[in-house]
Amino acid sequence: MNVKPKVLVVYYTQTGQLRRIVDHVLAPLEGKVDVTYEQLVPVEPFVFPWKKETFYDTMPETVLGRPRGIQPLKVDVNAHFDLVLLAYQPWFLSPSQPTAAFLQSGDAAKLLKGKTVVTLVGGRNMWLNAQETVKQHLDKAGAKLAGNIVLVDKSPNLVSLVTVLRWLFKGKKEASRFLPQGGVQENEIITSKRFAGPLGKALESADWQPLQGELLAMDAVELIPDLILLEDRGIKAFRYWAKFISAKGGPGEASRKPRVSMYRSLLIPGIIVLSPVTIISSLIKKNLKKAELQRKVDYYKGVSLRN
């Protein structure tokens, strides 16, 4: 009697998009693997659509890795799983707070120790810093990251910024007369089932070494060099503002509201200004430091952790 490989899916989603991505990725494996779903649930929910004040006030603790707590896991943290699929969204270029709370928990330390993990990212277009943070937590827990799949909104950067803010604040994902649909494009979600092949093969053979190379051959991670430079600038700015705001108190405190308002008034104009500047910088770097930039692209497409 063959025993089905056991897969644990750990995820958090506000809109349901990430769960749809997970379901499409795993659909071809139905009946071949035993899947357990663990949805992360914040003790105090993040209400969707967001109120603008709450959204911007959530940035400091997200970037500083001080997340709102989550409810206890339902899964037995000592149970055996052949694979843990960790599906998450980046918030402010960092792992979402529920994901961060999970990774920092004692339960995660027990659950992930010695486990093989594949990360599945669903977000706008910048995920590098978030993934580096996740890698660090996985390494600390003694888990082995074997693969990474990234699905992003492929609209131009400023267009995707507008559509994601419309979705976050108004709950409107649908295309309008002048703007495309927000979030990961539908075709990207539907065709993500192609990744089930390499996952199923690795689960059957227990040989995880070739997995990321096979996933990359299927365009599991597509990375625009311009975004490496844009995100590098962005995360430095977020860290500055996160420390500046949090120095005046915790989430929701009146003492920090003026600083949150300052940050809010500068964020969107800053992104609009940085985008063309970064494109120019990227063009220069592509010519003058082509090898260095390519090394960064190769690194971020992989699953190793920089020493």
PDB file of C-alpha atoms in Angstrom, residues 108-297:
ATOM      1  CA  ALA A 108       6.873  27.479  13.840  1.00  0.00           C
ATOM      2  CA  ALA A 109      10.255  26.588  15.295  1.00  0.00           C
ATOM      3  CA  LYS A 110       8.922  23.137  16.185  1.00  0.00           C
ATOM      4  CA  LEU A 111       6.899  22.671  13.023  1.00  0.00           C
ATOM      5  CA  LEU A 112       9.598  23.739  10.572  1.00  0.00           C
ATOM      6  CA  LYS A 113      12.624  22.066  12.138  1.00  0.00           C
ATOM      7  CA  GLY A 114      14.071  19.604   9.651  1.00  0.00           C
ATOM      8  CA  LYS A 115      11.249  20.225   7.165  1.00  0.00           C
ATOM      9  CA  THR A 116      11.515  20.863   3.439  1.00  0.00           C
ATOM     10  CA  VAL A 117       9.863  24.153   2.528  1.00  0.00           C
ATOM     11  CA  VAL A 118       8.735  25.719  -0.734  1.00  0.00           C
ATOM     12  CA  THR A 119       7.717  29.370  -0.639  1.00  0.00           C
ATOM     13  CA  LEU A 120       4.911  30.725  -2.795  1.00  0.00           C
ATOM     14  CA  VAL A 121       4.735  34.507  -3.130  1.00  0.00           C
ATOM     15  CA  GLY A 122       1.688  36.343  -4.445  1.00  0.00           C
ATOM     16  CA  GLY A 123       1.962  40.117  -4.595  1.00  0.00           C
ATOM     17  CA  ARG A 124       2.484  43.283  -6.600  1.00  0.00           C
ATOM     18  CA  ASN A 125       6.007  43.195  -8.019  1.00  0.00           C
ATOM     19  CA  MET A 126       8.587  43.678  -5.261  1.00  0.00           C
ATOM     20  CA  TRP A 127       9.264  40.718  -3.004  1.00  0.00           C
ATOM     21  CA  LEU A 128      13.066  40.420  -2.656  1.00  0.00           C
ATOM     22  CA  ASN A 129      13.483  41.814   0.857  1.00  0.00           C
ATOM     23  CA  ALA A 130      10.453  39.883   2.091  1.00  0.00           C
ATOM     24  CA  GLN A 131      11.894  36.643   0.741  1.00  0.00           C
ATOM     25  CA  GLU A 132      15.291  37.341   2.289  1.00  0.00           C
ATOM     26  CA  THR A 133      13.589  37.812   5.664  1.00  0.00           C
ATOM     27  CA  VAL A 134      11.651  34.573   5.218  1.00  0.00           C
ATOM     28  CA  LYS A 135      14.869  32.753   4.285  1.00  0.00           C
ATOM     29  CA  GLN A 136      16.500  33.947   7.496  1.00  0.00           C
ATOM     30  CA  HIS A 137      13.605  32.712   9.634  1.00  0.00           C
ATOM     31  CA  LEU A 138      13.560  29.346   7.877  1.00  0.00           C
ATOM     32  CA  ASP A 139      17.297  28.953   8.344  1.00  0.00           C
ATOM     33  CA  LYS A 140      17.007  29.812  12.035  1.00  0.00           C
ATOM     34  CA  ALA A 141      14.260  27.201  12.424  1.00  0.00           C
ATOM     35  CA  GLY A 142      16.407  24.527  10.795  1.00  0.00           C
ATOM     36  CA  ALA A 143      14.189  24.204   7.716  1.00  0.00           C
ATOM     37  CA  LYS A 144      15.466  23.554   4.201  1.00  0.00           C
ATOM     38  CA  LEU A 145      14.205  25.919   1.515  1.00  0.00           C
ATOM     39  CA  ALA A 146      13.997  23.845  -1.665  1.00  0.00           C
ATOM     40  CA  GLY A 147      11.973  26.034  -3.995  1.00  0.00           C
ATOM     41  CA  ASN A 148      10.374  29.414  -4.566  1.00  0.00           C
ATOM     42  CA  ILE A 149       7.483  30.370  -6.839  1.00  0.00           C
ATOM     43  CA  VAL A 150       6.606  34.024  -7.373  1.00  0.00           C
ATOM     44  CA  LEU A 151       3.403  35.314  -8.974  1.00  0.00           C
ATOM     45  CA  VAL A 152       3.173  39.072  -9.365  1.00  0.00           C
ATOM     46  CA  ASP A 153       1.143  41.763 -11.078  1.00  0.00           C
ATOM     47  CA  LYS A 154       2.871  42.232 -14.433  1.00  0.00           C
ATOM     48  CA  SER A 155       1.400  45.649 -15.172  1.00  0.00           C
ATOM     49  CA  PRO A 156       3.898  48.542 -15.381  1.00  0.00           C
ATOM     50  CA  ASN A 157       5.106  49.591 -11.939  1.00  0.00           C
ATOM     51  CA  LEU A 158       3.108  52.804 -11.569  1.00  0.00           C
ATOM     52  CA  VAL A 159      -0.025  51.248 -13.081  1.00  0.00           C
ATOM     53  CA  SER A 160       0.115  48.355 -10.626  1.00  0.00           C
ATOM     54  CA  LEU A 161       0.626  50.840  -7.798  1.00  0.00           C
ATOM     55  CA  VAL A 162      -2.626  52.610  -8.698  1.00  0.00           C
ATOM     56  CA  THR A 163      -4.628  49.399  -9.139  1.00  0.00           C
ATOM     57  CA  VAL A 164      -3.398  47.828  -5.906  1.00  0.00           C
ATOM     58  CA  LEU A 165      -4.213  50.966  -3.897  1.00  0.00           C
ATOM     59  CA  ARG A 166      -7.668  51.051  -5.503  1.00  0.00           C
ATOM     60  CA  TRP A 167      -8.128  47.413  -4.457  1.00  0.00           C
ATOM     61  CA  LEU A 168      -6.768  47.930  -0.943  1.00  0.00           C
ATOM     62  CA  PHE A 169      -8.829  51.017  -0.124  1.00  0.00           C
ATOM     63  CA  LYS A 170     -11.982  50.522  -2.202  1.00  0.00           C
ATOM     64  CA  GLY A 171     -12.117  46.741  -2.569  1.00  0.00           C
ATOM     65  CA  LYS A 172     -12.291  47.162  -6.353  1.00  0.00           C
ATOM     66  CA  LYS A 173     -10.221  44.557  -8.177  1.00  0.00           C
ATOM     67  CA  GLU A 174     -12.088  44.632 -11.506  1.00  0.00           C
ATOM     68  CA  ALA A 175     -10.772  46.469 -14.552  1.00  0.00           C
ATOM     69  CA  SER A 176     -12.203  49.905 -15.281  1.00  0.00           C
ATOM     70  CA  ARG A 177     -12.327  52.016 -18.394  1.00  0.00           C
ATOM     71  CA  PHE A 178      -8.792  53.297 -17.898  1.00  0.00           C
ATOM     72  CA  LEU A 179      -7.167  50.757 -15.569  1.00  0.00           C
ATOM     73  CA  PRO A 180      -6.576  46.989 -15.756  1.00  0.00           C
ATOM     74  CA  GLN A 181      -7.650  44.499 -13.139  1.00  0.00           C
ATOM     75  CA  GLY A 182      -5.735  44.716  -9.875  1.00  0.00           C
ATOM     76  CA  GLY A 183      -3.547  41.978  -8.484  1.00  0.00           C
ATOM     77  CA  VAL A 184      -1.973  38.973 -10.150  1.00  0.00           C
ATOM     78  CA  GLN A 185      -3.352  38.530 -13.659  1.00  0.00           C
ATOM     79  CA  GLU A 186      -5.925  35.759 -14.020  1.00  0.00           C
ATOM     80  CA  ASN A 187      -3.930  33.908 -16.641  1.00  0.00           C
ATOM     81  CA  GLU A 188      -0.931  33.808 -14.285  1.00  0.00           C
ATOM     82  CA  ILE A 189      -3.084  32.211 -11.598  1.00  0.00           C
ATOM     83  CA  ILE A 190      -4.679  29.655 -13.922  1.00  0.00           C
ATOM     84  CA  THR A 191      -1.395  28.573 -15.518  1.00  0.00           C
ATOM     85  CA  SER A 192       0.347  28.210 -12.155  1.00  0.00           C
ATOM     86  CA  LYS A 193      -0.822  24.590 -12.178  1.00  0.00           C
ATOM     87  CA  ARG A 194       2.276  23.876 -14.282  1.00  0.00           C
ATOM     88  CA  PHE A 195       4.376  23.977 -11.128  1.00  0.00           C
ATOM     89  CA  ALA A 196       2.653  20.876  -9.783  1.00  0.00           C
ATOM     90  CA  GLY A 197       4.791  18.677 -12.060  1.00  0.00           C
ATOM     91  CA  PRO A 198       8.176  19.447 -10.447  1.00  0.00           C
ATOM     92  CA  LEU A 199       6.599  19.483  -6.979  1.00  0.00           C
ATOM     93  CA  GLY A 200       5.010  16.076  -7.506  1.00  0.00           C
ATOM     94  CA  LYS A 201       8.240  14.653  -8.893  1.00  0.00           C
ATOM     95  CA  ALA A 202      10.225  15.869  -5.875  1.00  0.00           C
ATOM     96  CA  LEU A 203       7.623  14.543  -3.436  1.00  0.00           C
ATOM     97  CA  GLU A 204       7.707  11.133  -5.097  1.00  0.00           C
ATOM     98  CA  SER A 205      11.493  10.851  -5.290  1.00  0.00           C
ATOM     99  CA  ALA A 206      12.328  12.802  -2.108  1.00  0.00           C
ATOM    100  CA  ASP A 207      15.075  14.434  -4.183  1.00  0.00           C
ATOM    101  CA  TRP A 208      14.669  18.174  -3.755  1.00  0.00           C
ATOM    102  CA  GLN A 209      17.990  19.296  -5.185  1.00  0.00           C
ATOM    103  CA  PRO A 210      16.797  19.798  -8.802  1.00  0.00           C
ATOM    104  CA  LEU A 211      13.514  21.459  -7.870  1.00  0.00           C
ATOM    105  CA  GLN A 212      14.361  25.165  -8.105  1.00  0.00           C
ATOM    106  CA  GLY A 213      16.142  24.707 -11.414  1.00  0.00           C
ATOM    107  CA  GLU A 214      13.096  22.911 -12.806  1.00  0.00           C
ATOM    108  CA  LEU A 215      10.776  25.620 -11.483  1.00  0.00           C
ATOM    109  CA  LEU A 216      12.937  28.358 -13.007  1.00  0.00           C
ATOM    110  CA  ALA A 217      12.784  26.579 -16.362  1.00  0.00           C
ATOM    111  CA  MET A 218       9.019  27.100 -16.105  1.00  0.00           C
ATOM    112  CA  ASP A 219       9.403  30.806 -15.292  1.00  0.00           C
ATOM    113  CA  ALA A 220       8.535  30.371 -11.637  1.00  0.00           C
ATOM    114  CA  VAL A 221      10.557  33.507 -10.865  1.00  0.00           C
ATOM    115  CA  GLU A 222      10.763  36.358 -13.350  1.00  0.00           C
ATOM    116  CA  LEU A 223      12.845  39.258 -12.128  1.00  0.00           C
ATOM    117  CA  ILE A 224      13.238  42.675 -13.754  1.00  0.00           C
ATOM    118  CA  PRO A 225      16.677  44.112 -12.824  1.00  0.00           C
ATOM    119  CA  ASP A 226      15.230  47.636 -12.497  1.00  0.00           C
ATOM    120  CA  LEU A 227      13.139  46.442  -9.562  1.00  0.00           C
ATOM    121  CA  ILE A 228      16.205  45.243  -7.647  1.00  0.00           C
ATOM    122  CA  LEU A 229      17.484  48.809  -7.523  1.00  0.00           C
ATOM    123  CA  LEU A 230      14.034  50.290  -6.832  1.00  0.00           C
ATOM    124  CA  GLU A 231      13.382  47.904  -3.963  1.00  0.00           C
ATOM    125  CA  ASP A 232      16.835  48.489  -2.483  1.00  0.00           C
ATOM    126  CA  ARG A 233      16.081  52.205  -2.295  1.00  0.00           C
ATOM    127  CA  GLY A 234      12.547  51.560  -1.088  1.00  0.00           C
ATOM    128  CA  ILE A 235      13.419  49.312   1.841  1.00  0.00           C
ATOM    129  CA  LYS A 236      16.014  51.782   3.100  1.00  0.00           C
ATOM    130  CA  ALA A 237      13.360  54.499   3.095  1.00  0.00           C
ATOM    131  CA  PHE A 238      10.816  52.249   4.815  1.00  0.00           C
ATOM    132  CA  ARG A 239      13.317  51.359   7.561  1.00  0.00           C
ATOM    133  CA  TYR A 240      14.047  55.014   8.205  1.00  0.00           C
ATOM    134  CA  TRP A 241      10.363  55.933   8.446  1.00  0.00           C
ATOM    135  CA  ALA A 242       9.537  52.835  10.482  1.00  0.00           C
ATOM    136  CA  LYS A 243      12.049  53.802  13.178  1.00  0.00           C
ATOM    137  CA  PHE A 244      11.048  57.485  12.983  1.00  0.00           C
ATOM    138  CA  ILE A 245       7.344  56.717  13.462  1.00  0.00           C
ATOM    139  CA  SER A 246       7.676  53.937  16.061  1.00  0.00           C
ATOM    140  CA  ALA A 247       9.853  56.176  18.234  1.00  0.00           C
ATOM    141  CA  LYS A 248       6.647  58.080  19.028  1.00  0.00           C
ATOM    142  CA  GLY A 249       4.642  55.079  20.211  1.00  0.00           C
ATOM    143  CA  GLY A 250       2.890  51.922  19.124  1.00  0.00           C
ATOM    144  CA  PRO A 251       0.227  51.255  16.465  1.00  0.00           C
ATOM    145  CA  GLY A 252      -2.725  53.605  16.612  1.00  0.00           C
ATOM    146  CA  GLU A 253      -1.269  55.881  19.270  1.00  0.00           C
ATOM    147  CA  ALA A 254      -2.102  59.555  18.859  1.00  0.00           C
ATOM    148  CA  SER A 255       1.487  60.587  19.583  1.00  0.00           C
ATOM    149  CA  ARG A 256       2.729  59.134  16.324  1.00  0.00           C
ATOM    150  CA  LYS A 257      -0.096  60.216  14.033  1.00  0.00           C
ATOM    151  CA  PRO A 258       1.669  63.389  12.819  1.00  0.00           C
ATOM    152  CA  ARG A 259       4.651  61.306  11.709  1.00  0.00           C
ATOM    153  CA  VAL A 260       2.403  58.762  10.014  1.00  0.00           C
ATOM    154  CA  SER A 261       0.740  61.637   8.154  1.00  0.00           C
ATOM    155  CA  MET A 262       4.136  62.924   7.027  1.00  0.00           C
ATOM    156  CA  TYR A 263       5.088  59.488   5.745  1.00  0.00           C
ATOM    157  CA  ARG A 264       1.726  59.071   4.019  1.00  0.00           C
ATOM    158  CA  SER A 265       2.027  62.406   2.211  1.00  0.00           C
ATOM    159  CA  LEU A 266       5.502  61.561   0.888  1.00  0.00           C
ATOM    160  CA  LEU A 267       5.130  57.866  -0.016  1.00  0.00           C
ATOM    161  CA  ILE A 268       3.309  58.011  -3.350  1.00  0.00           C
ATOM    162  CA  PRO A 269       5.176  61.080  -4.684  1.00  0.00           C
ATOM    163  CA  GLY A 270       8.410  59.379  -3.643  1.00  0.00           C
ATOM    164  CA  ILE A 271       7.593  56.235  -5.604  1.00  0.00           C
ATOM    165  CA  ILE A 272       6.606  58.293  -8.645  1.00  0.00           C
ATOM    166  CA  VAL A 273       9.899  60.192  -8.515  1.00  0.00           C
ATOM    167  CA  LEU A 274      12.044  57.141  -7.766  1.00  0.00           C
ATOM    168  CA  SER A 275      10.676  54.992 -10.586  1.00  0.00           C
ATOM    169  CA  PRO A 276      12.125  56.938 -13.552  1.00  0.00           C
ATOM    170  CA  VAL A 277      15.325  57.711 -11.637  1.00  0.00           C
ATOM    171  CA  THR A 278      15.764  54.014 -10.950  1.00  0.00           C
ATOM    172  CA  ILE A 279      15.181  53.102 -14.586  1.00  0.00           C
ATOM    173  CA  ILE A 280      17.973  55.489 -15.594  1.00  0.00           C
ATOM    174  CA  SER A 281      20.265  54.147 -12.849  1.00  0.00           C
ATOM    175  CA  SER A 282      19.487  50.609 -13.932  1.00  0.00           C
ATOM    176  CA  LEU A 283      20.372  51.369 -17.556  1.00  0.00           C
ATOM    177  CA  ILE A 284      23.716  52.789 -16.430  1.00  0.00           C
ATOM    178  CA  LYS A 285      24.396  49.849 -14.155  1.00  0.00           C
ATOM    179  CA  LYS A 286      23.472  47.352 -16.856  1.00  0.00           C
ATOM    180  CA  ASN A 287      26.242  48.819 -18.996  1.00  0.00           C
ATOM    181  CA  LEU A 288      28.867  49.534 -16.350  1.00  0.00           C
ATOM    182  CA  LYS A 289      28.216  46.762 -13.821  1.00  0.00           C
ATOM    183  CA  LYS A 290      26.463  44.148 -15.885  1.00  0.00           C
ATOM    184  CA  ALA A 291      28.135  41.178 -14.191  1.00  0.00           C
ATOM    185  CA  GLU A 292      27.337  42.470 -10.702  1.00  0.00           C
ATOM    186  CA  LEU A 293      23.678  43.029 -11.529  1.00  0.00           C
ATOM    187  CA  GLN A 294      23.416  39.599 -13.146  1.00  0.00           C
ATOM    188  CA  ARG A 295      24.852  37.992 -10.004  1.00  0.00           C
ATOM    189  CA  LYS A 296      22.111  39.679  -7.980  1.00  0.00           C
ATOM    190  CA  VAL A 297      19.440  38.462 -10.386  1.00  0.00           C
TER     191      VAL A 297
END
